[in-house]
Tab-separated table of C-alpha atoms in Angstrom:
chain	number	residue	atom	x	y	z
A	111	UNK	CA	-12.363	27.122	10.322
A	112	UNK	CA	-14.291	25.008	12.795
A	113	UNK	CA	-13.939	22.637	15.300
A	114	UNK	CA	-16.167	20.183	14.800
A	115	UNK	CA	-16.002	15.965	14.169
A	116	UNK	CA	-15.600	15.038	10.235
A	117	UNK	CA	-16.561	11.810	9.143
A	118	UNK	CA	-13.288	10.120	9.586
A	119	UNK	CA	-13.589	10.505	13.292
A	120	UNK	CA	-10.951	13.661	14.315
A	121	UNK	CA	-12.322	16.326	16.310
A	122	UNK	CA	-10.649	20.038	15.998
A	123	UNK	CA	-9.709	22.257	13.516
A	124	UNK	CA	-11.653	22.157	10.392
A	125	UNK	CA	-11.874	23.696	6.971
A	126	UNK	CA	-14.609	22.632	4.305
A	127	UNK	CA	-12.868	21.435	0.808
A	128	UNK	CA	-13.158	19.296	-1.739
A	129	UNK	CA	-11.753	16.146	-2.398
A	130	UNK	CA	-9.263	18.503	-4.816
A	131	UNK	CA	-8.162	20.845	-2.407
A	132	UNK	CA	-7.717	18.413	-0.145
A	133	UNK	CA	-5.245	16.796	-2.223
A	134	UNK	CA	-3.474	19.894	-2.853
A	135	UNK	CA	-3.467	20.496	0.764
A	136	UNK	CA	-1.464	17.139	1.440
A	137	UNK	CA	0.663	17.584	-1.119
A	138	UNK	CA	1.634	21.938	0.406
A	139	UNK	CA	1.981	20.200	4.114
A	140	UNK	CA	4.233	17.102	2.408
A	141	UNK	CA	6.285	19.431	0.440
A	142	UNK	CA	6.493	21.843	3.280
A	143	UNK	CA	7.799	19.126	6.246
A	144	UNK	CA	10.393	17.572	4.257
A	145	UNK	CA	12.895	18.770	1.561
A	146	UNK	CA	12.834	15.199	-0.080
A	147	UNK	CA	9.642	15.142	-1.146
A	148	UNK	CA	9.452	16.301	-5.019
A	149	UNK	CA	6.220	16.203	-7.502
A	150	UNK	CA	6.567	15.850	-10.991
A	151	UNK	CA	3.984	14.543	-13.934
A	152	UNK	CA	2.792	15.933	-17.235
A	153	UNK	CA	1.683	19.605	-16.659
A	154	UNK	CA	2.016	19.727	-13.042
A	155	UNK	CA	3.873	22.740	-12.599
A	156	UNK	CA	3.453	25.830	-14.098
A	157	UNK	CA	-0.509	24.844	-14.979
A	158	UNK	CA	-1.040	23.113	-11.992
A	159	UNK	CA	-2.301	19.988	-13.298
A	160	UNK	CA	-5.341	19.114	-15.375
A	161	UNK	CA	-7.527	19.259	-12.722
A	162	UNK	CA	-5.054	21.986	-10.622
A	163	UNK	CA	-4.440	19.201	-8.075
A	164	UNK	CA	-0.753	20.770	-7.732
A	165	UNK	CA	-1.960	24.494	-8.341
A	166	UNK	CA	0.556	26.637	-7.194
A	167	UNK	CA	3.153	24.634	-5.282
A	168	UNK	CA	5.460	25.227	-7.841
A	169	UNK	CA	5.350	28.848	-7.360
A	170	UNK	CA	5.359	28.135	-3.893
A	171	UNK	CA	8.298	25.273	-3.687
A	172	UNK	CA	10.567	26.301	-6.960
A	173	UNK	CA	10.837	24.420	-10.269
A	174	UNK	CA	13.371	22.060	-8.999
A	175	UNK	CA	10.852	20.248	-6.240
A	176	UNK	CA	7.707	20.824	-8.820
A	177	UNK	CA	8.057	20.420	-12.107
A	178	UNK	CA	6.793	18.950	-15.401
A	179	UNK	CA	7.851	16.008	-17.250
A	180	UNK	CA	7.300	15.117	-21.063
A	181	UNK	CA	4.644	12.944	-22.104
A	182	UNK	CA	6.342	9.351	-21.282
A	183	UNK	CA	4.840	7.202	-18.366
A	184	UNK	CA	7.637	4.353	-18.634
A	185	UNK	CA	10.154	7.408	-17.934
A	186	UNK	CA	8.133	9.206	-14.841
A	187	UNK	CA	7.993	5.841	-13.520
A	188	UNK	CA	11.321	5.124	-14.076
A	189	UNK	CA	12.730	8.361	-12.678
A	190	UNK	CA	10.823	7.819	-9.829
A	191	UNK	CA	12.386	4.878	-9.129
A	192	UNK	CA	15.485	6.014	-9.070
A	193	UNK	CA	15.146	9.018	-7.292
A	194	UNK	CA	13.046	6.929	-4.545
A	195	UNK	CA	16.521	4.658	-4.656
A	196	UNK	CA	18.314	7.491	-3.774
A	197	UNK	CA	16.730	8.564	-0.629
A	198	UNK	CA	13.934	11.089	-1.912
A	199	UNK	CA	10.240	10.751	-1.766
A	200	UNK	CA	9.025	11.023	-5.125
A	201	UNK	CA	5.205	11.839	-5.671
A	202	UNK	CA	4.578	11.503	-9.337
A	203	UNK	CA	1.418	12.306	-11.597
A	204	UNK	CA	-0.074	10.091	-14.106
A	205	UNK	CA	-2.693	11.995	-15.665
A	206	UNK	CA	-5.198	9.266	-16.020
A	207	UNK	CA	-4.837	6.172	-14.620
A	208	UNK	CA	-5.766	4.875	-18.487
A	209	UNK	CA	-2.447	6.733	-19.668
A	210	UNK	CA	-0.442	3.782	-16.882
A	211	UNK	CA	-0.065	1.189	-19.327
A	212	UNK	CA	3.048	2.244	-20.954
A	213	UNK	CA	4.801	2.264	-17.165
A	214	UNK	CA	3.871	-1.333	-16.562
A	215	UNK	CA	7.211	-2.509	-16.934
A	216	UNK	CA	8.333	-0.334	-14.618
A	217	UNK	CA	6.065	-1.376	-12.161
A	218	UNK	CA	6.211	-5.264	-13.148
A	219	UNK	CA	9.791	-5.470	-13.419
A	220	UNK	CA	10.615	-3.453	-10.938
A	221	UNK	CA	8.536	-0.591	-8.599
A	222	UNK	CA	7.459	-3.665	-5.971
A	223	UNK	CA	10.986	-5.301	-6.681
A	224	UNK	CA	13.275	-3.816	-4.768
A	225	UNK	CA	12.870	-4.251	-1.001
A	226	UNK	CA	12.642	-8.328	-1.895
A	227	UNK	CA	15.391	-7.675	-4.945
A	228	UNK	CA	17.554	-5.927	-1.843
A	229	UNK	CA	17.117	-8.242	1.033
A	230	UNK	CA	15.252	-5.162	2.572
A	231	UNK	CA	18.474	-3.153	2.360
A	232	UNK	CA	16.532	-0.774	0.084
A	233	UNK	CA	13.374	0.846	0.425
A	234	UNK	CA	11.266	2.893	-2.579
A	235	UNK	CA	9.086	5.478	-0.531
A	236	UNK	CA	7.702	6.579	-4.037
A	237	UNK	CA	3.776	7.260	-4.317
A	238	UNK	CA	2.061	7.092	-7.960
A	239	UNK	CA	-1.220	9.515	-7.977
A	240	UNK	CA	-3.464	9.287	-10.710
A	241	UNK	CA	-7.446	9.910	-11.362
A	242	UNK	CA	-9.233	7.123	-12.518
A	243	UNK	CA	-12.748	6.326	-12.897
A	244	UNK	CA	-16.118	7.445	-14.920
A	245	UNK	CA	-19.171	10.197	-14.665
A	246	UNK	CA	-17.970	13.212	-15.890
A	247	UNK	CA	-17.882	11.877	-20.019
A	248	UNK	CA	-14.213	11.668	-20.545
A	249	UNK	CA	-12.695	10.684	-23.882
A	250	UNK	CA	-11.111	7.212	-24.209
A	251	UNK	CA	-8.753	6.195	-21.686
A	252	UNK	CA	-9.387	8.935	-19.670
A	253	UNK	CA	-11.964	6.467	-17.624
A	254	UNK	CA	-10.308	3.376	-16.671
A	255	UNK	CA	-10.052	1.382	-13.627
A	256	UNK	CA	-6.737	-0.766	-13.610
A	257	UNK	CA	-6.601	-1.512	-10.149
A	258	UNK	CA	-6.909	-4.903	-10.147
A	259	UNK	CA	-3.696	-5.051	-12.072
A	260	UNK	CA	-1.706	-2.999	-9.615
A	261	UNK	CA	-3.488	-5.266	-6.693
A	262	UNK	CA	-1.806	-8.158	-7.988
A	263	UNK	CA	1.581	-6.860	-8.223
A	264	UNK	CA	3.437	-7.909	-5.369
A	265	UNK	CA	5.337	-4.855	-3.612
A	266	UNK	CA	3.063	-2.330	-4.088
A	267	UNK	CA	-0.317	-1.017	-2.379
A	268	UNK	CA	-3.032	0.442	-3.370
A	269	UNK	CA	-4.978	3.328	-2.267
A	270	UNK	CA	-8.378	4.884	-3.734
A	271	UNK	CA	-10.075	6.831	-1.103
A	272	UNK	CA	-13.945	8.101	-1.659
A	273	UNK	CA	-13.966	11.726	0.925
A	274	UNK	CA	-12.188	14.765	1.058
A	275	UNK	CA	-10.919	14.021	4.264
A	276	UNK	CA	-9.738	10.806	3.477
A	277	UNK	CA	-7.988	11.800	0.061
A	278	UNK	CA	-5.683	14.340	2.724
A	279	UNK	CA	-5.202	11.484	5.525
A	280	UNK	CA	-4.443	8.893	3.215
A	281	UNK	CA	-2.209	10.525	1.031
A	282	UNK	CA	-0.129	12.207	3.398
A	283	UNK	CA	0.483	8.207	4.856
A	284	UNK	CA	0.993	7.253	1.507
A	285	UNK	CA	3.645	9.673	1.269
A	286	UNK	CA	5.336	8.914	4.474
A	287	UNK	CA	5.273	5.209	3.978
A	288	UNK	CA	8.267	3.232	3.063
A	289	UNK	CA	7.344	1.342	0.058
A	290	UNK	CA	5.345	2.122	-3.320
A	291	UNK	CA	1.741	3.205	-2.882
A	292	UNK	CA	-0.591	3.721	-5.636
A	293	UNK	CA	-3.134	6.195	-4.830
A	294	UNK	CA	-6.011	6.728	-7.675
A	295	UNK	CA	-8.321	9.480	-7.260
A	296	UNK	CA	-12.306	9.526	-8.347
A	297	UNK	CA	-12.662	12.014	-11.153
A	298	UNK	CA	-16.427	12.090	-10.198
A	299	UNK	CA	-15.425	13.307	-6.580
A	300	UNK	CA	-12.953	15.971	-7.465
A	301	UNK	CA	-15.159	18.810	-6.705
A	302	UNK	CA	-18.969	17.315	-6.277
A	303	UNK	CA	-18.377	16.340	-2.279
A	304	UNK	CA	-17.341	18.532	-0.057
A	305	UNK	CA	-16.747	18.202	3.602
A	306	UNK	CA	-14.620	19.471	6.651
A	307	UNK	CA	-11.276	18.152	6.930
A	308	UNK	CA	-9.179	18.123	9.552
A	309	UNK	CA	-5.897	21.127	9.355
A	310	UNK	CA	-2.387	20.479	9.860
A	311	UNK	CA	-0.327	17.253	9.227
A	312	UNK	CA	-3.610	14.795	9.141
A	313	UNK	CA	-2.964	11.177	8.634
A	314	UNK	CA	-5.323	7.707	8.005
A	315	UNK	CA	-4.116	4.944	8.267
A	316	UNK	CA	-3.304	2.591	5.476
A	317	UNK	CA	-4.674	-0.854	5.316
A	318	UNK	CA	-8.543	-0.007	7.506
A	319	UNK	CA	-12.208	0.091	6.247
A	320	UNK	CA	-14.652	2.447	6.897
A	321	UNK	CA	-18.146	2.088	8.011
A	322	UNK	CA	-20.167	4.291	6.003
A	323	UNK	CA	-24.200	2.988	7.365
A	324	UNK	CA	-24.682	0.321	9.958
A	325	UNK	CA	-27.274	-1.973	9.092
A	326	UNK	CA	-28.356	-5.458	9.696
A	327	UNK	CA	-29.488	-7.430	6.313
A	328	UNK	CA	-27.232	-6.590	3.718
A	329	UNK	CA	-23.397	-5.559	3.369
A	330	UNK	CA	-21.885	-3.856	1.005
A	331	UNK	CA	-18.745	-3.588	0.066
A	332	UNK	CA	-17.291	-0.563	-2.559
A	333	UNK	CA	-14.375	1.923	-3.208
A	334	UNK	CA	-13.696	5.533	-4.196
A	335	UNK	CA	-16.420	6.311	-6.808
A	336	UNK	CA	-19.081	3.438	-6.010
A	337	UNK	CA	-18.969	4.852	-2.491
A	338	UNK	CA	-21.630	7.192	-2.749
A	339	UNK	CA	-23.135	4.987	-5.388
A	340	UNK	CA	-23.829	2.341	-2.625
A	341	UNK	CA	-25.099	4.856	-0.240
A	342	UNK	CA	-27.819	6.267	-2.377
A	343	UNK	CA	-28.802	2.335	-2.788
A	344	UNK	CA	-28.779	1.529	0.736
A	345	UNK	CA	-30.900	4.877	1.567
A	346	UNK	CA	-33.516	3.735	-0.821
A	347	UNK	CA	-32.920	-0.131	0.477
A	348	UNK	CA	-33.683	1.572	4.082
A	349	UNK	CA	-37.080	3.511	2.830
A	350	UNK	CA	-38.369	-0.437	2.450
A	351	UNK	CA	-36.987	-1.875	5.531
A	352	UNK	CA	-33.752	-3.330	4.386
A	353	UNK	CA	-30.840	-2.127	6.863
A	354	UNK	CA	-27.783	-1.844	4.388
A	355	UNK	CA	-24.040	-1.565	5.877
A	356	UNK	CA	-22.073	0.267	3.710
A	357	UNK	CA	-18.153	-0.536	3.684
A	358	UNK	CA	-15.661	1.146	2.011
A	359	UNK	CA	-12.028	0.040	1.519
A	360	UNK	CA	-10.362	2.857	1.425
A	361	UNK	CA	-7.121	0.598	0.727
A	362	UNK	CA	-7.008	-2.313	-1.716
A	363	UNK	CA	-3.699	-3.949	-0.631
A	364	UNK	CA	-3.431	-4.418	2.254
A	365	UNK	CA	-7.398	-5.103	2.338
A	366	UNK	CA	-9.058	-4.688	5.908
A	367	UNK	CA	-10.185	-8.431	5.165
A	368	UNK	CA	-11.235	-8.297	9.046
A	369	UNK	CA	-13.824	-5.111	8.504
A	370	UNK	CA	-15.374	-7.458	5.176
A	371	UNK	CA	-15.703	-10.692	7.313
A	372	UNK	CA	-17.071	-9.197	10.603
A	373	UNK	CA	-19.941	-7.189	8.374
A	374	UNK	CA	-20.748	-10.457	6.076
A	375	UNK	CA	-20.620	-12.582	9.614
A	376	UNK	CA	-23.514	-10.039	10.682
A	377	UNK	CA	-25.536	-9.351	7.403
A	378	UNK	CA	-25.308	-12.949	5.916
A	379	UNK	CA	-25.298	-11.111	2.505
A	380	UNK	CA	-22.834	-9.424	0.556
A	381	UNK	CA	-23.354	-7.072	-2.788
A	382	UNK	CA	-19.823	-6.085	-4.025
A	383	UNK	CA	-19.954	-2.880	-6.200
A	384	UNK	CA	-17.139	-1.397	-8.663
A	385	UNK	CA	-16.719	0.031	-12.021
A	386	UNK	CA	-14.190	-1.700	-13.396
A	387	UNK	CA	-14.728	-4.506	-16.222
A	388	UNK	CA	-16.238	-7.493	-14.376
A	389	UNK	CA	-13.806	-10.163	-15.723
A	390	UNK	CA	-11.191	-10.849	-12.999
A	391	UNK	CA	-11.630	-7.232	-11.165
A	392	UNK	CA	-10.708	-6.801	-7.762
A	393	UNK	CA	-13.944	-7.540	-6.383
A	394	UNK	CA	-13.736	-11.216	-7.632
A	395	UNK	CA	-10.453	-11.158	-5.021
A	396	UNK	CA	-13.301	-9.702	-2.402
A	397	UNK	CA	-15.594	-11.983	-3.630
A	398	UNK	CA	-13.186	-15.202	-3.199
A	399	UNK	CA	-11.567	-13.705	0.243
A	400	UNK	CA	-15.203	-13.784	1.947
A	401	UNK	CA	-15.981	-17.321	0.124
A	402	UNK	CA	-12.826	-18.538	2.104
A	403	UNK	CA	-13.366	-16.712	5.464
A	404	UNK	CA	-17.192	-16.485	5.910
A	405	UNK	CA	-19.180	-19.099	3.040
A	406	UNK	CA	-20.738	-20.599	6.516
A	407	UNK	CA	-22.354	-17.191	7.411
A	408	UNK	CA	-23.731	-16.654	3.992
A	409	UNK	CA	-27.507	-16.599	3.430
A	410	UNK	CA	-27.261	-15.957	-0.311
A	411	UNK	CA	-24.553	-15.849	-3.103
A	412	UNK	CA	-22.072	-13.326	-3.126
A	413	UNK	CA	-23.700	-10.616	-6.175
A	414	UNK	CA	-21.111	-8.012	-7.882
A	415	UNK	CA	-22.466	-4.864	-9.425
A	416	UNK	CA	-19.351	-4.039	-12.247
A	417	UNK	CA	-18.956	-2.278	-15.172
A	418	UNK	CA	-18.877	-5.033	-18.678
A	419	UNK	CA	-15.875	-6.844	-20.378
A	420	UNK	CA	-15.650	-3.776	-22.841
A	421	UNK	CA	-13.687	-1.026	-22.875
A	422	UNK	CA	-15.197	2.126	-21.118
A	423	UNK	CA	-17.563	4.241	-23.701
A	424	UNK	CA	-16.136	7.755	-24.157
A	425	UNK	CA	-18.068	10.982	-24.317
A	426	UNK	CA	-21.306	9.910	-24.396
A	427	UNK	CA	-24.764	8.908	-22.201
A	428	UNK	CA	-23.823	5.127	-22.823
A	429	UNK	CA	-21.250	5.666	-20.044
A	430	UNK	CA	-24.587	5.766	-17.767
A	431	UNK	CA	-25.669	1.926	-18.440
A	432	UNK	CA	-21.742	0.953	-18.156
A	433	UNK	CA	-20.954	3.183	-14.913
A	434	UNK	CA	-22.813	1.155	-11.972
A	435	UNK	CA	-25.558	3.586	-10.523
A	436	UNK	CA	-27.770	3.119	-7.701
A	437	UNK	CA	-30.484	1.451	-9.604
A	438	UNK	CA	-28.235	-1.227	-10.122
A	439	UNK	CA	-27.306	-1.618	-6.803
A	440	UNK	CA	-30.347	-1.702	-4.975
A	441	UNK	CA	-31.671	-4.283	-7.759
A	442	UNK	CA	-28.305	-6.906	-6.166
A	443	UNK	CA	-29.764	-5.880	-2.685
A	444	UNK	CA	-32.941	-7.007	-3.397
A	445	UNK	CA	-31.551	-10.167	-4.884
A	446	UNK	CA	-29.579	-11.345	-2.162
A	447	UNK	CA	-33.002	-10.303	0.298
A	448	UNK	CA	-35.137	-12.443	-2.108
A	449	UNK	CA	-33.021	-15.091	-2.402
C-alpha cells in the first residue's frame, strides 16, 4: 500500500489494481457491510465469473449470498426485482451487455416502474453489472453497446466508468443508491489499466464528470472505453498545438450536463466519441443537450466519432475500422480546428 493521490482526487491509502480487481474489491467491501446485499448471474459463483469479477466471494460469503443462476436474463432480472421489492440489495450479472435483450421487458415494463408505479412508497436498490464494449475480438454479441436504450428508460441510471478507481467508487454508490443503476464495464479495461485506488469503503459520486486534460481549443466528450481513446488523440492533438479537454461522463443518466456546457462554453468546439452504432446513440442526446444549452458558444458543428449502423463484427481485425481509435479522433479534432 501507499499513500499517495489517485486520479479521482483521494489522498491515503492506496493499492495498485485493475479495473477487475477493483470491481471485485467493491463487491468483498459491499457484501461485507451489509447482509442484504446478494450477487447472482450466470457462473458467478463457484467459477467466479467469466472474467473472475466475483472470484471467490462465494467461498468467502456462502452459496446463499453468491450464487449462480441458469442461463435466462428475463428471470435474473426479474428475481432481482423482486428481491430489491423486498428490502435486499440485489447486484446481478449479465454476462455481456449483448446477452440484455431478453430482460428488456423487465426493465421496460417494470425495473424504472416502481418508485412512480408506488407513489414513492417503494424503492428498487437493485444494480445490473454487465461488460460491454469492443477490442479484445469477442464473438457476436459479446461486443455491444446498448446504452442508449437503458438511457432512455425512465427510472433507471446509468453508469460506465473508464479507471480502476472509478469502477470501485462508482459501484459501491451504485450499490448503496436507492433506485436501479446500470453499471456496464469496458471489456478492453478489465486488466490493460492499472492504477492506485483508494482502500476501504471508497465512494464517487453518481451523476459528475471528470476532467481528464485541460485544454483550450477543443472538448471532448467520451465514456468508459473511448476514454483512453480520446486521450491518445488529444496527446497527439497537443504535439501540434491544439489544447484538447478531455471529459468523461462517468454517468449517463443523470448526465453532468453542467461539466459538458462549461468545457464547450470555453473550447467553442466539441468532438463527441463512442462506440456504439451512430444512429440515435447516446451521444446524439449529448450532441442535442449542448445544441440547446451552448449553440451560441459554438465555433464549429458538433462532430461524433461512433461505431456504424451495423451490428458489431465478431472475431476478427474488421472490429479495428468499426471500434473508434485515435486516428479517428484526432481526424474530428482537426475538423472542428479547420472549420
Amino acid at each position: 500500500m501507499t499513500a499517495t493521490a489517485t486520479p479521482t482526487g483521494h489522498t491515503g491509502a492506496t493499492k495498485t489494481m485493475t479495473m477487475v480487481a477493483a470491481i471485485n474489491d467493491a463487491l468483498d467491501i459491499a457484501l461485507a457491510a451489509d447482509d442484504a446485499v446478494h450477487i447472482f448471474g450466470e457462473d458467478v459463483g463457484v467459477m467466479g465469473g467469466v472474467f473472475r469479477a466475483t472470484d471467490g466471494l462465494q467461498a468467502r460469503y456462502g452459496e446463499e449470498r453468491v450464487f449462480d443462476t441458469p442461463l435466462a436474463e428475463a428471470a435474473i432480472v426479474g428475481m432481482g426485482i423482486g428481491m430489491g421489492l423486498a428490502g435486499l440489495k440485489p447486484v446481478a450479472e449479465i454476462q455481456f451487455a449483448g446477452f440484455l435483450y431478453p430482460a428488456l421487458d423487465q426493465i421496460l415494463s417494470h425495473l424504472g416502474r416502481y418508485r412512480h408505479r408506488t407513489r414513492s412508497r417503494y424503492h428498487l436498490p437493485m444494480v445490473i453489472r454487465a461488460p460491454y464494449g469492443g477490442g479484445v475480438h469477442t464473438p457476436e454479441q459479446h461486443a455491444d453497446s446498448p446504452e442508449a436504450i437503458l438511457a432512455h428508460t425512465p427510472g433507471v441510471k446509468v453508469v460506465i466508468p473508464s479507471t480502476p478507481a472509478d469502477a470501485k467508487g462508482l459501484l459501491l454508490s451504485a450499490i448503496n443508491d436507492p433506485d436501479p443503476v446500470f453499471f456496464f464495464e469496458a471489456i478492453k479495461l478489465y486488466r490493460s489499466v492499472k492504477e492506485d485506488v483508494p482502500t476501504g469503503d471508497y465512494r464517487v459520486p453518481i451523476g459528475k464528470a471528470r476532467m481528464v486534460t485541460e485544454g483550450d481549443d477543443v472538448t471532448v466528450i467520451c465514456y468508459g472505453g473511448m476514454v483512453e481513446v480520446a486521450q491518445k488523440a488529444a496527446a497527439a492533438a497537443a504535439q501540434v498545438g491544439i489544447g484538447v479537454e478531455v471529459i468523461d461522463l462517468r454517468t449517463l443518466v443523470p448526465m453532468d450536463t453542467d461539466t459538458v456546457i462549461a468545457s464547450v462554453a470555453k473550447t467553442g468546439r466539441a468532438v463527441i466519441v463512442t462506440e456504439a452504432p451512430r444512429t440515435a446513440g447516446f451521444h446524439s442526446e449529448i450532441a442535442a443537450v449542448i445544441a440547446e444549452e451552448a449553440i451560441e458558444h459554438l465555433r464549429a458543428p458538433i462532430v461524433r466519432v461512433t461505431g456504424f449502423d451495423a451490428p458489431y463484427p465478431p472475431f476478427t481485425a474488421v472490429e479495428d475500422v468499426y471500434r473508434p481509435n485515435p486516428l479517428r479522433v484526432a481526424k474530428a479534432i482537426r475538423q472542428v480546428m479547420d472549420y
